[in-house]
Short mmCIF file of C-alpha atoms and ligand atoms in Angstrom, two decimals:
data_model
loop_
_atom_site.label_atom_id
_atom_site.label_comp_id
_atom_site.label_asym_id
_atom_site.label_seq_id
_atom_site.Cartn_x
_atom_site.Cartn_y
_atom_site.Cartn_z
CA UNK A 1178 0.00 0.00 0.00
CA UNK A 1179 1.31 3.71 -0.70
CA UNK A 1180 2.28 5.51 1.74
CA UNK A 1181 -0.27 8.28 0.67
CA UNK A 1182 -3.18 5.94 0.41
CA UNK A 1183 -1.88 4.71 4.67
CA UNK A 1184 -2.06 8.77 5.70
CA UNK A 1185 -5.34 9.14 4.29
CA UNK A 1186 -6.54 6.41 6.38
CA UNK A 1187 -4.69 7.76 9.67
CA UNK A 1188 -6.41 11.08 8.80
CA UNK A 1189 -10.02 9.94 7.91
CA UNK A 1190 -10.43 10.47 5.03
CA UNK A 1191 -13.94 9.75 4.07
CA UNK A 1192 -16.97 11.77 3.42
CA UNK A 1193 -17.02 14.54 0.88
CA UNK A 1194 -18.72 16.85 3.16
CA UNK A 1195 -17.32 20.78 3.61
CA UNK A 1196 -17.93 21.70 6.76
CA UNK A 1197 -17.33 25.01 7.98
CA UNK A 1198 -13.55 25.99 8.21
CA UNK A 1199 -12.82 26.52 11.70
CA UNK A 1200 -9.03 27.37 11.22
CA UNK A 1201 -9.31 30.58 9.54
CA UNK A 1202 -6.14 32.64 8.46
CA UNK A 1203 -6.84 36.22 10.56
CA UNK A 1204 -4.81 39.30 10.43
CA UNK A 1205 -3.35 38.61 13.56
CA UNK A 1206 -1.67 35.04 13.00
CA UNK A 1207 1.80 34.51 13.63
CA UNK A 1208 3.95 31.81 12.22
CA UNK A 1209 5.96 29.57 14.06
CA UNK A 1210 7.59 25.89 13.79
CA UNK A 1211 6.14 22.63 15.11
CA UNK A 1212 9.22 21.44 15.80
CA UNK A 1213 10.01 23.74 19.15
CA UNK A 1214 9.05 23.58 22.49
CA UNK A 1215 5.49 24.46 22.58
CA UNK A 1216 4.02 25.01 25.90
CA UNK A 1217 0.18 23.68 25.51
CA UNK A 1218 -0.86 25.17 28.43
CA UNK A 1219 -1.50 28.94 27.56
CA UNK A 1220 -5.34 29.25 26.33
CA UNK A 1221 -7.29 28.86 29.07
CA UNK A 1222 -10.76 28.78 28.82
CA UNK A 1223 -11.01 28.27 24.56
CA UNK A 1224 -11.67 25.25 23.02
CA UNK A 1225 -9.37 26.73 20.14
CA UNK A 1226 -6.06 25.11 19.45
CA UNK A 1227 -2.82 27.58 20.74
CA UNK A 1228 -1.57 26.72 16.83
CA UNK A 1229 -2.76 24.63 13.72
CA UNK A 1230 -1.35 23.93 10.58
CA UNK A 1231 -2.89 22.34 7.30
CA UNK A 1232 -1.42 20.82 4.09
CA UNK A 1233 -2.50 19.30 0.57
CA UNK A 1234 -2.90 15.89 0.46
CA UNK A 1235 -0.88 16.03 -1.71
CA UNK A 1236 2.36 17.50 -0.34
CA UNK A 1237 1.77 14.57 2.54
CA UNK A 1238 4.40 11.52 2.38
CA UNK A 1239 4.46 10.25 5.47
CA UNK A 1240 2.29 7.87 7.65
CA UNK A 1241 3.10 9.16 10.96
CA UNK A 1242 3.49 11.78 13.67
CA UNK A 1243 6.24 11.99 16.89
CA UNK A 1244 6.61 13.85 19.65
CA UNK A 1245 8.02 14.44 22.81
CA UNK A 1246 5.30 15.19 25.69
CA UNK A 1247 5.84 15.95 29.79
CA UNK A 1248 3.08 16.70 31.71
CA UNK A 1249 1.66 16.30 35.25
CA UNK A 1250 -1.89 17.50 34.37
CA UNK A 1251 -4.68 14.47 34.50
CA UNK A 1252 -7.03 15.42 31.50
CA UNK A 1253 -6.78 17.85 28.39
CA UNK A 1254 -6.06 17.64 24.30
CA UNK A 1255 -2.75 16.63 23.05
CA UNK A 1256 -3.55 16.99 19.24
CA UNK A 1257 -6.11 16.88 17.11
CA UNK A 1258 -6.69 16.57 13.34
CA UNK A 1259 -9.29 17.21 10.41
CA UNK A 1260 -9.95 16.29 6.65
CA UNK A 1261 -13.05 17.65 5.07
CA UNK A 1262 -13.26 20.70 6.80
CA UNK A 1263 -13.73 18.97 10.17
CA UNK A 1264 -15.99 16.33 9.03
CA UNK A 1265 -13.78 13.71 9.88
CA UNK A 1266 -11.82 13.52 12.71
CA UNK A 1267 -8.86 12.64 15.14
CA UNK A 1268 -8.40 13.72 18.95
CA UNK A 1269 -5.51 12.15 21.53
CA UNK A 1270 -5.88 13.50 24.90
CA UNK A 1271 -5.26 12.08 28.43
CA UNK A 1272 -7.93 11.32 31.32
CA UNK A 1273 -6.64 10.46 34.87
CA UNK A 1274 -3.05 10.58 33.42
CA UNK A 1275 -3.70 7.82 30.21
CA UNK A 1276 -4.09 8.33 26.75
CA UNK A 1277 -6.98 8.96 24.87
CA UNK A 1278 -7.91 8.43 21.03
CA UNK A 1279 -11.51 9.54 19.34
CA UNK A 1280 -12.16 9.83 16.37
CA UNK A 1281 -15.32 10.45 14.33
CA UNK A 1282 -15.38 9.64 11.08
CA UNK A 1283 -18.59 9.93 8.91
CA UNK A 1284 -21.62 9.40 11.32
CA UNK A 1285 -19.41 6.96 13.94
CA UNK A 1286 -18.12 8.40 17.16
CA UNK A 1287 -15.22 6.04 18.61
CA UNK A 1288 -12.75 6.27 21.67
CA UNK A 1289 -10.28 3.95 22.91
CA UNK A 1290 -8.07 4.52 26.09
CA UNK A 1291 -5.23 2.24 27.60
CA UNK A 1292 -1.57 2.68 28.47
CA UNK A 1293 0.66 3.77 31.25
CA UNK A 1294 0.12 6.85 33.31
CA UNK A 1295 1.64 9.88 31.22
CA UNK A 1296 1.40 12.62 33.50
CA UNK A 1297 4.38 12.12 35.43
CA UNK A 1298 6.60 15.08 34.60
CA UNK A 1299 9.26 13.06 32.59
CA UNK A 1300 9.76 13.48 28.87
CA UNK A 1301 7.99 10.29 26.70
CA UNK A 1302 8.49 9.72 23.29
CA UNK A 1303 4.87 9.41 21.38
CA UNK A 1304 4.19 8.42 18.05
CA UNK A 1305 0.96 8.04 15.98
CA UNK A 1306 1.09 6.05 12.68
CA UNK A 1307 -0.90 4.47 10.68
CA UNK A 1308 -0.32 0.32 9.88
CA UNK A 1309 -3.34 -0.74 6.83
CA UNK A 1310 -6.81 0.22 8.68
CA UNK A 1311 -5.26 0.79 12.40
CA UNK A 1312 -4.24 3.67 14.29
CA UNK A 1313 -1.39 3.02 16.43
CA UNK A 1314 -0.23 4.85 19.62
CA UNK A 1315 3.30 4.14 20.68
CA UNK A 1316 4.66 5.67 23.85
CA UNK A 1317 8.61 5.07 25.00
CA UNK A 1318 9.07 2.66 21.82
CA UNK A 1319 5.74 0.47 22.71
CA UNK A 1320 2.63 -0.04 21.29
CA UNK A 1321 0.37 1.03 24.00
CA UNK A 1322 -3.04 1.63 21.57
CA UNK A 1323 -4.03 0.17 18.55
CA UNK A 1324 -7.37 1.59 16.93
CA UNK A 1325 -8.72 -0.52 13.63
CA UNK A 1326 -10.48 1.90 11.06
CA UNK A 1327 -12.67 0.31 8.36
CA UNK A 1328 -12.16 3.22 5.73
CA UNK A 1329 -13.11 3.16 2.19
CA UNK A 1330 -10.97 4.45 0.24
CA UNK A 1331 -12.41 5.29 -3.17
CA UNK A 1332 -14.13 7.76 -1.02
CA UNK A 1333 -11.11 9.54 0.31
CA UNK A 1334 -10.52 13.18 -1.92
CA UNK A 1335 -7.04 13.70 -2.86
CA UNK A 1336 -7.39 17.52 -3.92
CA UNK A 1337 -8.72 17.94 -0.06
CA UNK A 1338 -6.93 19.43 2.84
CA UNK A 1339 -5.64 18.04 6.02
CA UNK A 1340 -5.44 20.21 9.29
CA UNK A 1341 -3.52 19.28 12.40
CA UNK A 1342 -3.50 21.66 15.79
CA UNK A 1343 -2.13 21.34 19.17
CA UNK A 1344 -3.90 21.99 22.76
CA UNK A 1345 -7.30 22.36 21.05
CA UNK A 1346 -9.57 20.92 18.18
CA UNK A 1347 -10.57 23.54 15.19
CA UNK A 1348 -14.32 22.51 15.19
CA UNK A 1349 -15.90 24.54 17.60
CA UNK A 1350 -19.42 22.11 17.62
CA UNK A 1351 -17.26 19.40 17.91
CA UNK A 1352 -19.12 16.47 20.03
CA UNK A 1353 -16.26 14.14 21.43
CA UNK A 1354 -18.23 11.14 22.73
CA UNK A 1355 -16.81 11.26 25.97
CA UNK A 1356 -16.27 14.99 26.64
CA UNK A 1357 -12.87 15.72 28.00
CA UNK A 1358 -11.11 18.90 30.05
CA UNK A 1359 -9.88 20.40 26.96
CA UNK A 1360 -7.13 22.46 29.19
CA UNK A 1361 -3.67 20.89 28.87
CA UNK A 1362 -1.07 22.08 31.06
CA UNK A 1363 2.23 20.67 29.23
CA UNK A 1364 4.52 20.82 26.89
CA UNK A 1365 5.34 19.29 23.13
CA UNK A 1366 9.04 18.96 21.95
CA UNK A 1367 10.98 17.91 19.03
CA UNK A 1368 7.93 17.45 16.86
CA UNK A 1369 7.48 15.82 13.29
CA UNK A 1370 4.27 16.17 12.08
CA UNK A 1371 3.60 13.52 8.79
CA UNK A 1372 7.03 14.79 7.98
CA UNK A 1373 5.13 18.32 6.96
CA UNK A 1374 7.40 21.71 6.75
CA UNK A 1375 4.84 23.82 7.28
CA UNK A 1376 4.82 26.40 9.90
CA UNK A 1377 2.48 26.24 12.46
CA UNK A 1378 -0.11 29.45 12.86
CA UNK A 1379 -0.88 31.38 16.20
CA UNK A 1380 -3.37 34.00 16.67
CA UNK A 1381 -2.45 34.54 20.45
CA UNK A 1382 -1.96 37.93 21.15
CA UNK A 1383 0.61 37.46 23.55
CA UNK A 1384 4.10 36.20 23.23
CA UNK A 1385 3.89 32.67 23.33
CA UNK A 1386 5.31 30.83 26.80
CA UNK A 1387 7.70 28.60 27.39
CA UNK A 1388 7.85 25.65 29.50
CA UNK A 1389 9.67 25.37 33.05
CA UNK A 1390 13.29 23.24 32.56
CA UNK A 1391 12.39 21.05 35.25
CA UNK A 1392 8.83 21.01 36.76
CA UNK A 1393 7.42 19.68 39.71
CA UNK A 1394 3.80 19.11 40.95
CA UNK A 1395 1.71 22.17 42.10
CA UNK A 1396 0.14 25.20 40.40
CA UNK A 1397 2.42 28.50 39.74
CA UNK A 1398 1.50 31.63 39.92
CA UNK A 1399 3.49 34.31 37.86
CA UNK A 1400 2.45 37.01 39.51
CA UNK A 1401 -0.14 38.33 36.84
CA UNK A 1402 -3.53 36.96 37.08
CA UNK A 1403 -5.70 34.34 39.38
CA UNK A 1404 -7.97 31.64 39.37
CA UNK A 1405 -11.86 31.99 40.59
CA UNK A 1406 -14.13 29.10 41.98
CA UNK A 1407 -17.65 29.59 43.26
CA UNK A 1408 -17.73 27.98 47.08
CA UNK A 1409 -20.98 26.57 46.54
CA UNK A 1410 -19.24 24.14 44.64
CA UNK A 1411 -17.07 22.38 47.63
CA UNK A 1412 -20.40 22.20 49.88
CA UNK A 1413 -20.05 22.99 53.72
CA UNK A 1414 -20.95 20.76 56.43
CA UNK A 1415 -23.35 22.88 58.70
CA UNK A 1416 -21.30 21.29 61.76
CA UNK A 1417 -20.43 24.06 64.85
CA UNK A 1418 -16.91 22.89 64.48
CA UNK A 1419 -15.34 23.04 61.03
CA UNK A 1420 -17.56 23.03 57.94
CA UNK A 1421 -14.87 24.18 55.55
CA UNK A 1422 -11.65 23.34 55.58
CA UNK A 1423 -9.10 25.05 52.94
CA UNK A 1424 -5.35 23.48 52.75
CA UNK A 1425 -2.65 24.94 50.67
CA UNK A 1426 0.75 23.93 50.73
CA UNK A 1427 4.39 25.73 49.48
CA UNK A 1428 7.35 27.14 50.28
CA UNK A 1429 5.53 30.29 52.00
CA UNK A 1430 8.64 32.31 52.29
CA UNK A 1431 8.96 32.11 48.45
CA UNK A 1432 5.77 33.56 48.30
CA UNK A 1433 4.57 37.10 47.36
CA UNK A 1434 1.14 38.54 46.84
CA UNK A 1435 -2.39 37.45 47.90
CA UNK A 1436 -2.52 33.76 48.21
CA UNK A 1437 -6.63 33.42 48.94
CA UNK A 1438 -9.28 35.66 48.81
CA UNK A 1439 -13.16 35.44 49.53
CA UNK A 1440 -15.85 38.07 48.26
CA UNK A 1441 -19.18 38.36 47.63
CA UNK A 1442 -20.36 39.09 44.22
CA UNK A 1443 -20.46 42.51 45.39
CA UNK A 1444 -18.11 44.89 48.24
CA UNK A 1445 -15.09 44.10 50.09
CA UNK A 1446 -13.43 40.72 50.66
CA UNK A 1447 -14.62 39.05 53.14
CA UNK A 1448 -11.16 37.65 53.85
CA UNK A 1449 -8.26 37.71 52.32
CA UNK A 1450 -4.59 36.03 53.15
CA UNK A 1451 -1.46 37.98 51.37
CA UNK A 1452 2.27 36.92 51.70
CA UNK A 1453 4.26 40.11 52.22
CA UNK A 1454 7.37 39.79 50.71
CA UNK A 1455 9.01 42.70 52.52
CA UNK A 1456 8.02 41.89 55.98
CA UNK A 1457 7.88 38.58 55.77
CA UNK A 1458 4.90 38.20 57.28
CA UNK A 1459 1.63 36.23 56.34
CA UNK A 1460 -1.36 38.76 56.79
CA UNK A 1461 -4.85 37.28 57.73
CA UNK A 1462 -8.03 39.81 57.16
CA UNK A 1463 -11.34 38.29 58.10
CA UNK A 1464 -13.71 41.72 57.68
CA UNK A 1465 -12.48 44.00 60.21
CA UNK A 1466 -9.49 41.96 61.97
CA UNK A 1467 -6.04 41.79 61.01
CA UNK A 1468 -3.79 38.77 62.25
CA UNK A 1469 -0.29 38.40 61.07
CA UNK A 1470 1.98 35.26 61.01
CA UNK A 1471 5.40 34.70 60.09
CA UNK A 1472 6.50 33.27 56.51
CA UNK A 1473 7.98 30.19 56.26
CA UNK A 1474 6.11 26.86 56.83
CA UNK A 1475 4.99 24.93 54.44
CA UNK A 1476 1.26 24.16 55.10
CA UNK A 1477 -1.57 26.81 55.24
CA UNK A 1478 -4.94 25.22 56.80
CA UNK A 1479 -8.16 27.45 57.01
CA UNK A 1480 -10.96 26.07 58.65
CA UNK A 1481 -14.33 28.29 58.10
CA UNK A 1482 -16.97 27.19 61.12
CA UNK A 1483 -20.34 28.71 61.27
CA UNK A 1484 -19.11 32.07 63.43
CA UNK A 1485 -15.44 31.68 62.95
CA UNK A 1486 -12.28 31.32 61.28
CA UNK A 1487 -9.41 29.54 62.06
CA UNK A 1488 -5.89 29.61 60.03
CA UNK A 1489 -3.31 27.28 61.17
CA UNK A 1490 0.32 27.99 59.67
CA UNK A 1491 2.67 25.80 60.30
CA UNK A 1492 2.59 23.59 63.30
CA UNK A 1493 3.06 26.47 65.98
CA UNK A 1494 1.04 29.61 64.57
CA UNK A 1495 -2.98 29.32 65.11
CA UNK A 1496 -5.00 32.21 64.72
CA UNK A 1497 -8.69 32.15 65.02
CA UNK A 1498 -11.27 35.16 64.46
CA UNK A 1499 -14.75 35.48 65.56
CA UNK A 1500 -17.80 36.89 64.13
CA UNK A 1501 -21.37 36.16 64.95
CA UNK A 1502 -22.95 38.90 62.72
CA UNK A 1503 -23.18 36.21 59.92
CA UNK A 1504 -23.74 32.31 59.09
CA UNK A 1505 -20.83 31.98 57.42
CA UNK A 1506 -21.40 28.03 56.54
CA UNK A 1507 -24.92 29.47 54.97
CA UNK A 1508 -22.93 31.91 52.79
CA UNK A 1509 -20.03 29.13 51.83
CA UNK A 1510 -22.96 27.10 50.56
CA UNK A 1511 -25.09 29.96 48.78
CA UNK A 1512 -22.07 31.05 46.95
CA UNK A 1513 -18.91 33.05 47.71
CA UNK A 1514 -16.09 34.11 45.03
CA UNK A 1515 -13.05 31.83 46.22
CA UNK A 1516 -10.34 33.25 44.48
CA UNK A 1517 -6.51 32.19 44.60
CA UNK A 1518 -3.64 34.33 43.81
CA UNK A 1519 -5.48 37.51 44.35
CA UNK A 1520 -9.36 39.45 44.31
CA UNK A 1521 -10.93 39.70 41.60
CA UNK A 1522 -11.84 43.19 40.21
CA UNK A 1523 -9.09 44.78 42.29
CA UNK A 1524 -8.15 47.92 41.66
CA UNK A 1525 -4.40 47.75 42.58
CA UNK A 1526 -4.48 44.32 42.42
CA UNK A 1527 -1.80 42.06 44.36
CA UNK A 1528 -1.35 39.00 42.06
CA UNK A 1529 0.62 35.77 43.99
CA UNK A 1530 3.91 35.30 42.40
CA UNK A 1531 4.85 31.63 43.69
CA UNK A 1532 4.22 28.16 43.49
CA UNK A 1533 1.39 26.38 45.29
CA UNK A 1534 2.16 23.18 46.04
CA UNK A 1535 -1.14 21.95 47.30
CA UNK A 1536 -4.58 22.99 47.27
CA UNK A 1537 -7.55 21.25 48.62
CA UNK A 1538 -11.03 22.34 49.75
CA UNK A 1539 -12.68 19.43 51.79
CA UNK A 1540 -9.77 17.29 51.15
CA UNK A 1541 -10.59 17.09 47.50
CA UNK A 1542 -7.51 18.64 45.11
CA UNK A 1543 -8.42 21.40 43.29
CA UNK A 1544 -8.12 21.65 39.89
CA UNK A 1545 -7.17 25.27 38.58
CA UNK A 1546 -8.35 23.85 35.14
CA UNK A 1547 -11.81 23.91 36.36
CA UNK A 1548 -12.03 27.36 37.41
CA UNK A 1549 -15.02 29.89 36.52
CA UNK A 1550 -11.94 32.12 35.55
CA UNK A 1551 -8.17 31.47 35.37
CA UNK A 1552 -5.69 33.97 33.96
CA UNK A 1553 -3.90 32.42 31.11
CA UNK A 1554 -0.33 32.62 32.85
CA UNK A 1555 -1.07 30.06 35.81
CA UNK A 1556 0.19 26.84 35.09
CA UNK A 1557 -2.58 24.32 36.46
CA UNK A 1558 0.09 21.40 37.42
CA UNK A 1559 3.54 22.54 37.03
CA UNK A 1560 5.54 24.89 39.10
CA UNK A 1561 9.45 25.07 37.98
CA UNK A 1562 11.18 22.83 40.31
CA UNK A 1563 13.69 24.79 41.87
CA UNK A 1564 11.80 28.09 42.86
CA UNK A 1565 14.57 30.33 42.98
CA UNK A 1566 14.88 31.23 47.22
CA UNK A 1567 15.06 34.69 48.12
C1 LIG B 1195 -2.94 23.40 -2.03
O1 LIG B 1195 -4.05 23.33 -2.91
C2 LIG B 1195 -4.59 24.60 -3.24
C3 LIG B 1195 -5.85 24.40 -4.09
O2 LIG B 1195 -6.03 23.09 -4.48
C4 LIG B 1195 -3.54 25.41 -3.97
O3 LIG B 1195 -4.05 26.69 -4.28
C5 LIG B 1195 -2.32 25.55 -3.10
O4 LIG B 1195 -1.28 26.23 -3.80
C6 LIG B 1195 -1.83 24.19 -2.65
N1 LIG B 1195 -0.74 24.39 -1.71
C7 LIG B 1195 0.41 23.77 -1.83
C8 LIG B 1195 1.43 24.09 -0.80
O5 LIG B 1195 0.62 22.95 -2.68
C1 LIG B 1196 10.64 13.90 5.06
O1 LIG B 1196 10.94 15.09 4.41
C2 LIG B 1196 12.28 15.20 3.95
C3 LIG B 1196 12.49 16.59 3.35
O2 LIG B 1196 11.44 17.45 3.56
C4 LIG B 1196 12.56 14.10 2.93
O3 LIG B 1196 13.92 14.14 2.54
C5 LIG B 1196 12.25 12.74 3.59
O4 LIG B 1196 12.40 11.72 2.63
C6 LIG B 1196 10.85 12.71 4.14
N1 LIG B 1196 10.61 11.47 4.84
C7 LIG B 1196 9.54 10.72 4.66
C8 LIG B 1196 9.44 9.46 5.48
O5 LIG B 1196 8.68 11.01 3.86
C1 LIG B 1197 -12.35 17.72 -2.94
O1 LIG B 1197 -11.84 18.82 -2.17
C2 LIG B 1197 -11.80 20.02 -2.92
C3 LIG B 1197 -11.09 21.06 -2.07
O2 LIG B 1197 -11.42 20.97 -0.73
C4 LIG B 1197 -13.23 20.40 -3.27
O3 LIG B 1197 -13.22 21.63 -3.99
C5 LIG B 1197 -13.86 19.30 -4.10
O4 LIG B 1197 -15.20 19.61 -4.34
C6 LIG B 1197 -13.76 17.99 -3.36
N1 LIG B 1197 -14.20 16.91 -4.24
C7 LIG B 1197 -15.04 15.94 -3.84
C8 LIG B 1197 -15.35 14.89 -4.82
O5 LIG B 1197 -15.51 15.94 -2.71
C1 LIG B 1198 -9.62 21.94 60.55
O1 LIG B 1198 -10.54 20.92 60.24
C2 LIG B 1198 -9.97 19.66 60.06
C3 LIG B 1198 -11.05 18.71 59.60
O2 LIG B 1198 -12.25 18.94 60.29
C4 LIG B 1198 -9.28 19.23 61.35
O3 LIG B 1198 -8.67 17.99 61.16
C5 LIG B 1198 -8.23 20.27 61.71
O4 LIG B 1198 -7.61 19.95 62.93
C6 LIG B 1198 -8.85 21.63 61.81
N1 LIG B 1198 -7.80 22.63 61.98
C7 LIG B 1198 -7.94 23.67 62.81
C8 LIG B 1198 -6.83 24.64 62.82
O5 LIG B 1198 -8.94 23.83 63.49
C1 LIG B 1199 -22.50 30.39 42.75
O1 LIG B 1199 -23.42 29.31 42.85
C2 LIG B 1199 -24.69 29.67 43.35
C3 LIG B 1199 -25.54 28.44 43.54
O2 LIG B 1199 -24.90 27.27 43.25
C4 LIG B 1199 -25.34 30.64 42.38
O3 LIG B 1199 -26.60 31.05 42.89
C5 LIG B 1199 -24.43 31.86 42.21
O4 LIG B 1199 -24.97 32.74 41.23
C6 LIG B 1199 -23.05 31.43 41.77
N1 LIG B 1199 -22.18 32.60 41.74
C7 LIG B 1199 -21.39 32.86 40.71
C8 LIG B 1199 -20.51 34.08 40.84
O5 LIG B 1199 -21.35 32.15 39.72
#
């Protein structure tokens, strides 16, 4: 079999439907090459790819893709690609750390999962080739996936186009049948993409990001942005003692900015707990009282109660603050902004530069992925691993 005739098949080629063209070609796109180190983890919130390419059938010669992938995020979208304008289609992602492949092709909708556990921070080698009708997923040198396509060939349009994108899938209606997280926080190296030389397009308007040299498990904070949860989603146990407890861990005296906030939709923060860099001091405002506690441990616990608050830093520093004027349980559960890394709509605002190593609400991790909001420059999973001490 020609090699051409094999790459149709890994790309679905099928149906002579036109969809819509999702890629587009705006003003603002900016080139760049596939073969880099691409840091998938910089469009929150956006189905959208961060880049895409797309070739002639024609100019395509080879049967399969390779990369190199690190991650220590759970569930998002590795790479995706089209033929027919979307029509037919090809998605690998992860979900609770393994790999992924969908594809829908005509009217079918199939997934198949399997393999080791990607998402733990090391480099692995991954290729995707075709073999006659199946898809194969190799990780580390090993087949790990094989996925058997029944295509028919005579079908398959050789003047068509074939698009390819990274960290995102260029159909916005796209139905995966089993919906996944599409947010990806890692990074794609050394690339070869069916052997294609053509560069990659970009219509982010900022400079693209790199990727830490070395990462290690938490969520970093750059110092620009945060992420926003609504409390009514960890529910509070109406219990006198603790209803709520928050847990973050780090290297606190590495810390700067506002490391938790919590607001109603409208007027001050209720509380708020900043790292001061200068003093070296933790700050604790619940409404009108101030505590302050002194940098360095590693473990943050806040325990909200009906009347009071409790922070516990460290083994040794406890302070507690009481205030009857509210059910504060009640307004956990009806819906508070829980932000991390700073308040929203603050007017000077005091963004958290610093890695978070740990955070849980109710002893569940959070997932930063899963915000309501989350500033594109906090990496979900990764912090760098040596945070430079101060
Ligand atoms: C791809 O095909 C289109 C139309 O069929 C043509 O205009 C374009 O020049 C081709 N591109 C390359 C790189 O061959
Ligand atoms: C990949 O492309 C290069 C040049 O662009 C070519 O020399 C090589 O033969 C191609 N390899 C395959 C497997 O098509
Ligand atoms: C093949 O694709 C080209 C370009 O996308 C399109 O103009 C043409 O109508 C298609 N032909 C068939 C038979 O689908
Ligand atoms: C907070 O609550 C947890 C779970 O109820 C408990 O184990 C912990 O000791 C409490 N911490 C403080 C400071 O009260
Ligand atoms: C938070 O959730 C509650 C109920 O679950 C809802 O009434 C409220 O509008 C939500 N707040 C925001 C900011 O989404």
């Amino acid at each position: 079999m020609g090699s051409r005739e094999v790459a149709l098949l890994l790309l679905l080629c099928m149906s002579s439907t036109q969809a819509a063209d999702g890629g587009g070609s705006g003003a603002r796109m900016k080139l760049t090459s596939g073969g880099g180190l691409i840091n998938l983890g910089q469009r929150w919130g956006s189905k959208s790819p961060l880049m895409h390419t797309r070739a002639n059938f024609t100019e395509v010669t080879s049967i399969k893709s390779s990369f190199e992938f690190r991650t220590l995020d759970p569930e998002g979208m590795v790479f995706y690609g089209d033929t027919n304008g979307g029509a037919d289609w090809f998605v690998l992602g992860l979900r609770g750390g393994v790999p992924e492949m969908q594809v829908g092709k005509a009217n079918t909708l199939t997934s198949v999962a399997g393999g080791p556990k990607l998402n733990d921070g090391k480099w692995h080698q991954v290729e995707l080739r075709s073999e006659g009708i199946f898809v194969v997923l190799e990780v580390d040198g090993t087949a790990v996936l094989v996925l058997g396509l029944h295509g028919n060939r005579e079908d398959c349009n050789l003047s068509g186009q074939i698009r390819l994108s990274l960290g995102g899938i260029l159909v916005q209606e796209l139905e995966l049948l089993n919906p996944l997280q599409t947010e990806m926080d890692g990074c794609v190296r050394g690339g070869n993409w069916l052997n294609l030389s053509t560069p990659w397009e970009t219509d982010l308007s900022e400079e693209l990001r790199s990727c830490f040299t070395e990462i290690q498990k938490g969520s970093y904070f750059p110092g620009t942005g945060l992420a926003l949860f609504n409390s009514s989603d960890f529910p509070a146990q109406q219990t006198d003692e603790s209803g709520v407890e928050v847990k973050i861990q780090g290297l606190s005296s590495t810390w700067s900015g506002i490391v938790l906030s919590l607001k109603a939709a409208q007027g001050e923060p209720v509380l708020t707990i900043t790292a001061q860099e200068q003093t070296e001091e933790l700050t604790v405002k619940f409404g009108t009282q101030t505590g302050t506690l002194k940098l360095g441990p590693h473990s943050l616990a806040l325990n909200l109660s009906k009347y009071a608050v409790k922070v516990e830093f460290g083994q040794q520093q406890l302070t507690t603050f009481e205030d009857v004027t509210q059910n504060w349980l009640t307004m956990w559960n009806k819906g508070l902004v829980l932000a991390f890394g700073g308040v929203p709509e603050d007017s000077s605002p005091y963004y958290l530069q610093g890695c978070l190593t740990l955070i849980q609400v109710n002893g569940q991790d959070v997932d930063l992925d899963r915000a309501l909001h989350k500033h594109n420059s906090i990496s979900s999973h990764s912090c760098p691993a040596s945070p430079s001490p101060k």
